[in-house]
Amino acid sequence: MALKTIDQFDLKGKRVILRADLNVPIKEGRITDDGRIRASLPTLEKLLAVGASVVVIAHLGRPKGERKPELSLQPVAHRLGELLGREVLFLSDIEAELPVDFAAKGGLALLENIRYEAAETSKNDEERSDLARKLARFGEFYVGDGFGAVHRKHASVFELAQILPHAMGYLVDSEVRVLETLNGSPQRPYAVVLGGAKVSDKIAVITNLIEKVDLLIIGGGMLFTFLAAQGKSVGKSLLEMDQIETVNAILARAHERGVNLLLPVDVKVATEFKDMHGDVVAVDAIGNDEMGLDIGPETAALYASALSSARTVFWNGPMGVFEFSNFQEGTRAVAHALTEIDGMTVVGGGDSAAAIRALGFKDDQFGYISTGGGASLEYLEGKELPGLVALR
Ligand code: ADP
Ligand code: MG
C-alpha cells in the first residue's frame, strides 16, 4: 500500500507532531555537519506554511534513558531557528506545557532528546505504548519524516504513528524513492562500497547484498575481519572474531555468484588511536602493535579504478578514520571516484555524508545523499522498516 504524503491532507490549523531525524554530529557543543537539519526543512516549512503548528520530536545519539547534557538537542533547536529564521520553542521534557496560544499562532517547538526517556527504545511493547500515549497529547496528527530512524521500533517512530492519523514527510518520500530504484532495477554494473565502524551491523547487510551486486568494495573497520578470515594478522585493528564464519560464507558466496569482491592490498596503520603520522603497510605485514586506520594508496587507486565502470553505486561508511587528518585519503579517493561516475550515485550514512562535506566535496557532486545509515542499509536488504510499516 502506498504511503500518503502531507500533501494529501488538509493540515491548516492542525496541531502536528513531526518525527524528524536531527541526529547530527556535535563536537564540544558545536554542530559539525547540519545536513540532517537541512534535510528536514522542506517538510517543516510546508507544514508551517499551510498554517499547522508543529512539535518536533527527535533524538541525538544513544543516551540510553539518561539525561546526558552533551546529548541535549538544545544546539539543534538553535540551529533550526537560524535556518528557518524564526523562533523555536525548546521543550525540556515530555511534561512541558505548550503556551496557550501555541496552536493559534502556528507555533514551532522542539522537544528535548526523546532518548532521554528509557521507554523510547524499550524492548517492552507496553512501555513504548505508554510513552507514545503521553507524547500524543502534543498533537492531533503525526508526520513521519525521520528517515534515519525508521528502522527502529521505537515509541516515537512506531507506536506514536499508530495512535494518530498520519502521513509521511517529503524526506521519507524522497529517500524511499531513491532506495526503491536501487532495489528495483539498478543500471549495471551495480557497485556497493561499505566501510565504517559498526562491523557486525554491516556484515549482516552484506550477506543480503551479495545476491544483488556486481561489485562489492570493503573498507573501514570491517575490512580487518575480512583480512582475519583470510588468515592474516591484523594487530590492534578493529576485529570481530565472532563474525569470521559469516565472513567466510560471504567470501564463498561472492566467488560462487561471480561477484567482484574487493579487499585492500595495503592499509595505513598507527600505533595508537590518534591523529598521528601513519605508515603504509601491505595487508600481510600489519605489526602486532599496529592498528589499521585507513586503506592504503594502492588500494585507493584500485577501488577508484574498479568504480569507474559502475553505472550505479551505493556507498555507506567511510574508508578510514576520516576525523583524523592523517587518515582521510582513502575516503577522499572513493568520494572522488564517485563524483566521476556516469550513472547513479547514492551516499548513505550520517558519518559518510559528514565525511564528504568535511573533505570539501559539494552535495551536488553526488546523485543523492541519503540521511539514513542503518535505515538505508536495511531497506536495501529488503527488510520491513517499522517506521514505514506504521505509516501505511
Ligand atoms: P555511517 O554513519 O556513514 O553509517 P558508520 O557510523 O558505520 O558510518 O562509521 C563511521 C565511523 O567509522 C567513523 O567515525 C570512522 O572513524 C570509523 N572508521 C572507519 N574506518 C575505521 C577503522 N579502520 N578503524 C576504526 N574506525 C573506523
Ligand atoms: Mg555513523
CSV table of C-alpha atoms and ligand atoms in Angstrom, one decimal:
chain,number,residue,atom,x,y,z
A,1,MET,CA,0.0,0.0,0.0
A,2,ALA,CA,1.4,3.4,-1.0
A,3,LEU,CA,2.2,5.8,1.8
A,4,LYS,CA,0.4,9.2,1.8
A,5,THR,CA,2.4,12.4,2.0
A,6,ILE,CA,1.4,15.5,3.9
A,7,ASP,CA,0.1,17.0,0.6
A,8,GLN,CA,-2.8,14.6,0.7
A,9,PHE,CA,-4.2,16.0,4.0
A,10,ASP,CA,-5.6,19.4,4.9
A,11,LEU,CA,-3.4,20.4,7.8
A,12,LYS,CA,-4.4,24.0,8.1
A,13,GLY,CA,-4.8,24.9,11.8
A,14,LYS,CA,-3.9,21.3,12.8
A,15,ARG,CA,-1.6,20.5,15.7
A,16,VAL,CA,1.1,18.3,14.1
A,17,ILE,CA,3.7,16.1,15.7
A,18,LEU,CA,6.7,15.7,13.4
A,19,ARG,CA,9.2,12.9,14.0
A,20,ALA,CA,12.3,14.2,12.4
A,21,ASP,CA,15.9,12.9,12.2
A,22,LEU,CA,18.1,15.7,13.7
A,23,ASN,CA,20.8,13.3,14.8
A,24,VAL,CA,23.8,15.5,13.8
A,25,PRO,CA,27.4,15.2,14.8
A,26,ILE,CA,28.2,17.6,17.7
A,27,LYS,CA,31.7,18.3,18.9
A,28,GLU,CA,32.2,20.5,22.0
A,29,GLY,CA,28.7,21.9,21.8
A,30,ARG,CA,29.1,22.8,18.1
A,31,ILE,CA,27.3,21.1,15.2
A,32,THR,CA,29.9,19.9,12.8
A,33,ASP,CA,27.5,18.9,9.9
A,34,ASP,CA,23.9,20.2,9.8
A,35,GLY,CA,22.9,18.2,6.8
A,36,ARG,CA,20.2,16.3,8.6
A,37,ILE,CA,18.7,19.5,10.0
A,38,ARG,CA,18.6,21.0,6.5
A,39,ALA,CA,17.1,17.8,5.1
A,40,SER,CA,14.2,18.2,7.5
A,41,LEU,CA,13.4,21.8,6.4
A,42,PRO,CA,11.1,21.2,3.4
A,43,THR,CA,8.6,19.3,5.4
A,44,LEU,CA,8.7,21.7,8.3
A,45,GLU,CA,8.4,24.8,6.1
A,46,LYS,CA,5.5,23.3,4.3
A,47,LEU,CA,3.6,22.4,7.5
A,48,LEU,CA,4.2,25.9,8.9
A,49,ALA,CA,3.2,27.5,5.5
A,50,VAL,CA,-0.2,25.7,5.5
A,51,GLY,CA,-0.9,27.0,9.0
A,52,ALA,CA,-0.2,24.0,11.1
A,53,SER,CA,1.6,24.3,14.5
A,54,VAL,CA,4.4,21.8,14.9
A,55,VAL,CA,6.0,20.0,17.8
A,56,VAL,CA,9.2,18.2,16.6
A,57,ILE,CA,10.3,15.0,18.2
A,58,ALA,CA,13.9,13.8,17.5
A,59,HIS,CA,16.8,12.0,19.2
A,60,LEU,CA,20.5,12.6,19.5
A,61,GLY,CA,23.0,9.7,20.0
A,62,ARG,CA,22.4,7.0,22.5
A,63,PRO,CA,21.8,8.4,26.0
A,64,LYS,CA,20.1,5.2,27.0
A,65,GLY,CA,17.4,6.8,29.1
A,66,GLU,CA,19.8,9.2,30.9
A,67,ARG,CA,19.7,13.0,30.6
A,68,LYS,CA,23.3,13.3,29.3
A,69,PRO,CA,23.9,17.1,28.8
A,70,GLU,CA,26.3,16.5,25.9
A,71,LEU,CA,23.4,14.8,24.0
A,72,SER,CA,20.9,17.7,24.5
A,73,LEU,CA,19.0,18.9,21.4
A,74,GLN,CA,19.4,22.5,22.6
A,75,PRO,CA,22.1,23.4,20.0
A,76,VAL,CA,19.9,21.8,17.3
A,77,ALA,CA,17.0,24.0,18.3
A,78,HIS,CA,19.2,27.0,18.0
A,79,ARG,CA,20.4,25.9,14.5
A,80,LEU,CA,16.9,25.1,13.4
A,81,GLY,CA,15.8,28.6,14.4
A,82,GLU,CA,18.7,30.1,12.4
A,83,LEU,CA,17.9,28.1,9.3
A,84,LEU,CA,14.1,28.8,9.4
A,85,GLY,CA,14.6,32.4,10.6
A,86,ARG,CA,12.0,32.1,13.3
A,87,GLU,CA,11.7,31.2,17.0
A,88,VAL,CA,11.9,27.6,18.0
A,89,LEU,CA,10.4,26.9,21.4
A,90,PHE,CA,12.5,24.3,23.3
A,91,LEU,CA,10.6,21.9,25.5
A,92,SER,CA,12.9,20.5,28.1
A,93,ASP,CA,11.0,17.3,28.8
A,94,ILE,CA,7.8,15.4,27.9
A,95,GLU,CA,5.9,17.0,30.8
A,96,ALA,CA,6.4,20.5,29.4
A,97,GLU,CA,3.4,22.6,28.6
A,98,LEU,CA,2.8,24.4,25.3
A,99,PRO,CA,1.8,28.1,25.6
A,100,VAL,CA,-1.9,28.5,25.3
A,101,ASP,CA,-1.7,30.4,22.0
A,102,PHE,CA,0.8,27.9,20.5
A,103,ALA,CA,-1.6,26.3,18.0
A,104,ALA,CA,-3.4,29.5,17.2
A,105,LYS,CA,-0.1,31.2,16.4
A,106,GLY,CA,1.1,28.3,14.2
A,107,GLY,CA,4.0,27.8,16.7
A,108,LEU,CA,7.1,25.6,16.3
A,109,ALA,CA,8.6,23.7,19.2
A,110,LEU,CA,11.4,21.1,19.5
A,111,LEU,CA,11.2,18.5,22.3
A,112,GLU,CA,14.4,17.6,24.1
A,113,ASN,CA,16.2,14.3,23.1
A,114,ILE,CA,13.4,11.7,23.2
A,115,ARG,CA,16.0,9.0,24.0
A,116,TYR,CA,16.4,10.7,27.5
A,117,GLU,CA,13.2,8.6,28.0
A,118,ALA,CA,14.2,5.0,28.6
A,119,ALA,CA,10.8,3.9,27.2
A,120,GLU,CA,11.6,5.3,23.8
A,121,THR,CA,13.9,2.5,23.0
A,122,SER,CA,12.5,-0.1,25.4
A,123,LYS,CA,12.2,-3.7,24.3
A,124,ASN,CA,8.9,-3.8,26.2
A,125,ASP,CA,5.9,-3.0,23.9
A,126,GLU,CA,3.8,-1.8,26.8
A,127,GLU,CA,6.4,0.7,28.0
A,128,ARG,CA,6.8,2.1,24.5
A,129,SER,CA,3.0,2.4,24.0
A,130,ASP,CA,2.7,4.2,27.4
A,131,LEU,CA,5.3,6.8,26.2
A,132,ALA,CA,3.6,7.1,22.9
A,133,ARG,CA,0.3,7.9,24.6
A,134,LYS,CA,2.0,10.6,26.7
A,135,LEU,CA,3.5,12.1,23.5
A,136,ALA,CA,0.2,12.0,21.7
A,137,ARG,CA,-1.0,15.0,23.8
A,138,PHE,CA,1.4,17.2,21.8
A,139,GLY,CA,-0.7,17.0,18.7
A,140,GLU,CA,-3.6,15.5,16.6
A,141,PHE,CA,-1.7,14.5,13.5
A,142,TYR,CA,1.6,12.6,13.1
A,143,VAL,CA,4.1,13.2,10.3
A,144,GLY,CA,6.9,10.6,10.0
A,145,ASP,CA,9.9,12.2,8.4
A,146,GLY,CA,12.8,10.9,10.4
A,147,PHE,CA,14.2,8.6,7.8
A,148,GLY,CA,17.4,7.8,9.7
A,149,ALA,CA,15.3,6.3,12.5
A,150,VAL,CA,12.6,4.4,10.5
A,151,HIS,CA,14.4,1.1,11.0
A,152,ARG,CA,13.9,1.4,14.8
A,153,LYS,CA,10.8,0.1,16.5
A,154,HIS,CA,10.8,3.0,19.0
A,155,ALA,CA,7.9,4.7,20.7
A,156,SER,CA,8.1,8.0,18.7
A,157,VAL,CA,8.7,6.2,15.4
A,158,PHE,CA,6.4,3.2,15.6
A,159,GLU,CA,3.8,3.3,18.4
A,160,LEU,CA,3.0,7.1,18.1
A,161,ALA,CA,2.4,6.8,14.4
A,162,GLN,CA,-0.3,4.2,15.1
A,163,ILE,CA,-2.1,6.3,17.7
A,164,LEU,CA,-2.7,9.3,15.4
A,165,PRO,CA,-3.8,9.9,11.8
A,166,HIS,CA,-0.5,10.1,9.9
A,167,ALA,CA,1.4,10.8,6.7
A,168,MET,CA,5.0,10.7,5.6
A,169,GLY,CA,7.1,13.9,5.1
A,170,TYR,CA,9.0,14.8,2.0
A,171,LEU,CA,12.3,13.4,3.2
A,172,VAL,CA,11.0,9.9,3.8
A,173,ASP,CA,9.2,10.2,0.4
A,174,SER,CA,12.4,11.0,-1.5
A,175,GLU,CA,14.6,8.5,0.4
A,176,VAL,CA,12.2,5.7,-0.3
A,177,ARG,CA,12.0,6.6,-4.0
A,178,VAL,CA,15.8,6.5,-4.4
A,179,LEU,CA,16.3,3.2,-2.5
A,180,GLU,CA,13.4,1.7,-4.5
A,181,THR,CA,15.3,2.4,-7.7
A,182,LEU,CA,18.4,0.7,-6.2
A,183,ASN,CA,16.4,-2.3,-5.2
A,184,GLY,CA,14.3,-2.5,-8.3
A,185,SER,CA,16.3,-2.3,-11.4
A,186,PRO,CA,19.7,-0.6,-10.9
A,187,GLN,CA,21.7,0.0,-14.0
A,188,ARG,CA,24.6,-2.4,-14.1
A,189,PRO,CA,27.3,-2.8,-13.1
A,190,TYR,CA,25.9,-2.1,-9.7
A,191,ALA,CA,28.5,-1.5,-7.0
A,192,VAL,CA,28.2,-1.2,-3.3
A,193,VAL,CA,31.0,0.3,-1.2
A,194,LEU,CA,30.9,-0.5,2.5
A,195,GLY,CA,33.1,0.9,5.3
A,196,GLY,CA,32.6,2.5,8.7
A,197,ALA,CA,32.8,1.1,12.1
A,198,LYS,CA,29.7,-0.9,13.0
A,199,VAL,CA,31.3,-4.1,11.8
A,200,SER,CA,28.6,-6.6,12.9
A,201,ASP,CA,25.7,-4.5,11.7
A,202,LYS,CA,27.1,-4.3,8.3
A,203,ILE,CA,28.2,-7.8,7.9
A,204,ALA,CA,24.6,-8.9,8.1
A,205,VAL,CA,23.8,-6.5,5.3
A,206,ILE,CA,26.5,-7.8,3.0
A,207,THR,CA,25.1,-11.3,3.2
A,208,ASN,CA,22.0,-9.9,1.5
A,209,LEU,CA,23.6,-7.5,-0.9
A,210,ILE,CA,26.0,-10.2,-2.2
A,211,GLU,CA,23.0,-11.6,-4.0
A,212,LYS,CA,22.3,-8.3,-5.9
A,213,VAL,CA,25.5,-6.5,-6.7
A,214,ASP,CA,28.2,-7.0,-9.3
A,215,LEU,CA,31.0,-5.3,-7.4
A,216,LEU,CA,31.4,-5.1,-3.6
A,217,ILE,CA,34.1,-3.0,-2.1
A,218,ILE,CA,35.2,-3.3,1.5
A,219,GLY,CA,36.9,-0.7,3.6
A,220,GLY,CA,36.7,0.9,7.1
A,221,GLY,CA,36.9,-1.0,10.3
A,222,MET,CA,35.2,-4.1,9.0
A,223,LEU,CA,37.9,-4.9,6.4
A,224,PHE,CA,40.1,-6.3,9.2
A,225,THR,CA,37.5,-9.0,10.0
A,226,PHE,CA,37.8,-10.0,6.3
A,227,LEU,CA,41.6,-10.0,6.4
A,228,ALA,CA,41.5,-12.1,9.6
A,229,ALA,CA,39.1,-14.5,7.9
A,230,GLN,CA,41.8,-15.0,5.2
A,231,GLY,CA,44.3,-15.9,8.0
A,232,LYS,CA,46.1,-12.6,8.1
A,233,SER,CA,47.1,-11.0,11.4
A,234,VAL,CA,45.5,-7.5,11.9
A,235,GLY,CA,47.4,-6.4,15.0
A,236,LYS,CA,45.3,-4.0,17.2
A,237,SER,CA,42.8,-3.2,14.4
A,238,LEU,CA,39.1,-3.5,14.8
A,239,LEU,CA,38.2,-7.1,14.7
A,240,GLU,CA,35.1,-9.2,15.5
A,241,MET,CA,36.2,-12.7,15.9
A,242,ASP,CA,32.6,-14.0,16.1
A,243,GLN,CA,32.0,-12.8,12.6
A,244,ILE,CA,34.8,-14.8,11.0
A,245,GLU,CA,32.5,-17.6,9.9
A,246,THR,CA,29.9,-15.3,8.4
A,247,VAL,CA,32.7,-13.5,6.5
A,248,ASN,CA,34.0,-16.8,5.2
A,249,ALA,CA,30.5,-17.6,3.9
A,250,ILE,CA,30.3,-14.2,2.2
A,251,LEU,CA,33.6,-14.8,0.5
A,252,ALA,CA,32.5,-18.2,-0.7
A,253,ARG,CA,29.2,-16.9,-1.9
A,254,ALA,CA,30.8,-14.0,-3.8
A,255,HIS,CA,33.0,-16.5,-5.5
A,256,GLU,CA,30.0,-18.7,-6.5
A,257,ARG,CA,28.0,-15.8,-7.8
A,258,GLY,CA,30.9,-14.2,-9.6
A,259,VAL,CA,30.7,-11.0,-7.6
A,260,ASN,CA,33.8,-9.0,-7.7
A,261,LEU,CA,34.6,-8.6,-4.0
A,262,LEU,CA,37.5,-6.2,-3.4
A,263,LEU,CA,39.6,-6.1,-0.3
A,264,PRO,CA,42.6,-3.8,0.4
A,265,VAL,CA,46.1,-4.7,-0.7
A,266,ASP,CA,47.6,-2.1,1.6
A,267,VAL,CA,46.5,-0.2,4.7
A,268,LYS,CA,47.6,2.8,6.7
A,269,VAL,CA,48.4,2.0,10.3
A,270,ALA,CA,49.2,3.8,13.5
A,271,THR,CA,50.3,2.5,16.9
A,272,GLU,CA,47.6,4.4,18.8
A,273,PHE,CA,44.0,5.5,18.0
A,274,LYS,CA,45.0,9.1,17.4
A,275,ASP,CA,45.8,11.6,14.7
A,276,MET,CA,49.4,10.7,14.3
A,277,HIS,CA,51.5,10.2,11.2
A,278,GLY,CA,50.8,6.7,9.9
A,279,ASP,CA,52.7,4.1,7.9
A,280,VAL,CA,51.5,2.3,4.8
A,281,VAL,CA,52.0,-1.4,5.0
A,282,ALA,CA,50.9,-4.4,2.9
A,283,VAL,CA,47.9,-6.2,4.3
A,284,ASP,CA,50.0,-9.2,5.2
A,285,ALA,CA,52.5,-7.1,7.1
A,286,ILE,CA,50.5,-5.5,9.9
A,287,GLY,CA,52.5,-5.5,13.1
A,288,ASN,CA,51.2,-6.7,16.4
A,289,ASP,CA,51.3,-3.2,17.9
A,290,GLU,CA,49.7,-1.6,14.8
A,291,MET,CA,46.1,-0.7,14.0
A,292,GLY,CA,44.7,0.0,10.6
A,293,LEU,CA,43.0,3.3,10.4
A,294,ASP,CA,42.7,3.8,6.6
A,295,ILE,CA,43.0,1.9,3.4
A,296,GLY,CA,46.4,2.5,1.7
A,297,PRO,CA,47.1,4.4,-1.5
A,298,GLU,CA,47.4,1.4,-3.8
A,299,THR,CA,44.1,0.1,-2.5
A,300,ALA,CA,42.5,3.6,-3.0
A,301,ALA,CA,43.7,3.6,-6.7
A,302,LEU,CA,42.4,0.0,-7.2
A,303,TYR,CA,39.0,0.9,-5.8
A,304,ALA,CA,38.7,4.1,-7.8
A,305,SER,CA,39.6,2.2,-11.0
A,306,ALA,CA,37.1,-0.6,-10.3
A,307,LEU,CA,34.3,2.0,-9.6
A,308,SER,CA,34.9,3.9,-12.8
A,309,SER,CA,32.9,1.5,-14.9
A,310,ALA,CA,30.0,1.2,-12.5
A,311,ARG,CA,26.6,2.7,-13.5
A,312,THR,CA,25.0,2.5,-10.1
A,313,VAL,CA,26.9,3.0,-6.8
A,314,PHE,CA,25.7,2.9,-3.2
A,315,TRP,CA,28.3,3.9,-0.7
A,316,ASN,CA,27.9,3.6,3.1
A,317,GLY,CA,30.7,4.1,5.6
A,318,PRO,CA,34.0,6.0,5.5
A,319,MET,CA,37.0,4.0,4.3
A,320,GLY,CA,39.0,5.1,7.3
A,321,VAL,CA,39.0,7.3,10.4
A,322,PHE,CA,38.4,10.4,8.3
A,323,GLU,CA,38.1,12.5,11.5
A,324,PHE,CA,41.9,12.3,11.7
A,325,SER,CA,43.6,14.4,9.0
A,326,ASN,CA,46.2,11.6,8.6
A,327,PHE,CA,43.6,9.0,7.7
A,328,GLN,CA,41.3,10.7,5.2
A,329,GLU,CA,42.9,9.8,1.9
A,330,GLY,CA,41.0,6.5,1.4
A,331,THR,CA,37.7,8.2,1.9
A,332,ARG,CA,38.7,11.1,-0.3
A,333,ALA,CA,39.7,8.8,-3.1
A,334,VAL,CA,36.4,6.9,-3.0
A,335,ALA,CA,34.4,10.1,-2.8
A,336,HIS,CA,36.3,11.5,-5.8
A,337,ALA,CA,35.7,8.3,-7.8
A,338,LEU,CA,32.0,8.6,-7.2
A,339,THR,CA,32.0,12.2,-8.5
A,340,GLU,CA,33.4,11.0,-11.8
A,341,ILE,CA,30.9,8.2,-12.4
A,342,ASP,CA,28.5,8.4,-15.3
A,343,GLY,CA,25.4,7.0,-13.5
A,344,MET,CA,23.5,7.0,-10.3
A,345,THR,CA,25.5,7.6,-7.1
A,346,VAL,CA,24.0,7.4,-3.6
A,347,VAL,CA,25.9,8.2,-0.4
A,348,GLY,CA,24.2,6.9,2.8
A,349,GLY,CA,25.0,7.3,6.4
A,350,GLY,CA,25.4,10.2,8.9
A,351,ASP,CA,29.2,9.9,9.1
A,352,SER,CA,29.6,9.3,5.4
A,353,ALA,CA,27.7,12.4,4.5
A,354,ALA,CA,29.6,14.4,7.1
A,355,ALA,CA,32.9,13.0,5.7
A,356,ILE,CA,32.3,14.1,2.1
A,357,ARG,CA,31.4,17.6,3.3
A,358,ALA,CA,34.3,17.7,5.7
A,359,LEU,CA,36.6,16.8,2.8
A,360,GLY,CA,35.3,19.7,0.7
A,361,PHE,CA,33.0,17.9,-1.7
A,362,LYS,CA,29.7,19.5,-2.5
A,363,ASP,CA,26.4,17.8,-2.2
A,364,ASP,CA,25.6,18.3,-5.8
A,365,GLN,CA,28.6,16.2,-6.9
A,366,PHE,CA,26.7,13.1,-5.9
A,367,GLY,CA,23.4,11.8,-7.2
A,368,TYR,CA,21.7,11.6,-3.8
A,369,ILE,CA,22.9,12.0,-0.3
A,370,SER,CA,20.8,9.8,2.0
A,371,THR,CA,20.3,10.8,5.6
A,372,GLY,CA,19.9,7.2,6.6
A,373,GLY,CA,22.8,4.9,7.5
A,374,GLY,CA,21.3,1.8,9.1
A,375,ALA,CA,17.8,2.6,7.7
A,376,SER,CA,19.1,2.7,4.1
A,377,LEU,CA,21.0,-0.5,4.5
A,378,GLU,CA,18.0,-2.3,6.0
A,379,TYR,CA,15.8,-1.0,3.2
A,380,LEU,CA,18.3,-2.3,0.6
A,381,GLU,CA,18.2,-5.7,2.4
A,382,GLY,CA,14.5,-5.8,1.7
A,383,LYS,CA,13.6,-5.7,5.4
A,384,GLU,CA,10.3,-4.2,6.6
A,385,LEU,CA,11.0,-1.0,8.4
A,386,PRO,CA,8.8,-0.3,11.5
A,387,GLY,CA,8.6,3.4,10.9
A,388,LEU,CA,7.4,2.9,7.3
A,389,VAL,CA,5.1,0.0,8.3
A,390,ALA,CA,3.4,2.3,10.8
A,391,LEU,CA,2.8,4.9,8.2
A,392,ARG,CA,0.8,2.6,5.9
B,1,ADP,P1,27.8,5.9,8.7
B,1,ADP,O1,27.4,6.8,9.8
B,1,ADP,O2,28.1,6.7,7.5
B,1,ADP,O3,26.8,4.8,8.5
B,1,ADP,P2,29.5,4.4,10.5
B,1,ADP,O4,28.8,5.0,11.6
B,1,ADP,O5,29.2,3.0,10.2
B,1,ADP,O6,29.2,5.2,9.1
B,1,ADP,O7,31.1,4.5,10.6
B,1,ADP,C1,31.7,5.8,10.7
B,1,ADP,C2,32.9,5.7,11.6
B,1,ADP,O8,33.8,4.6,11.2
B,1,ADP,C3,33.8,6.9,11.5
B,1,ADP,O9,33.6,7.6,12.7
B,1,ADP,C4,35.2,6.4,11.3
B,1,ADP,O10,36.1,7.0,12.1
B,1,ADP,C5,35.0,4.9,11.6
B,1,ADP,N1,36.1,4.1,11.0
B,1,ADP,C6,36.4,4.0,9.7
B,1,ADP,N2,37.4,3.2,9.5
B,1,ADP,C7,37.8,2.8,10.7
B,1,ADP,C8,38.9,1.9,11.2
B,1,ADP,N3,39.8,1.4,10.3
B,1,ADP,N4,39.0,1.8,12.5
B,1,ADP,C9,38.2,2.3,13.3
B,1,ADP,N5,37.2,3.1,13.0
B,1,ADP,C10,37.0,3.3,11.7
B,2,MG,MG,27.5,6.6,12.0
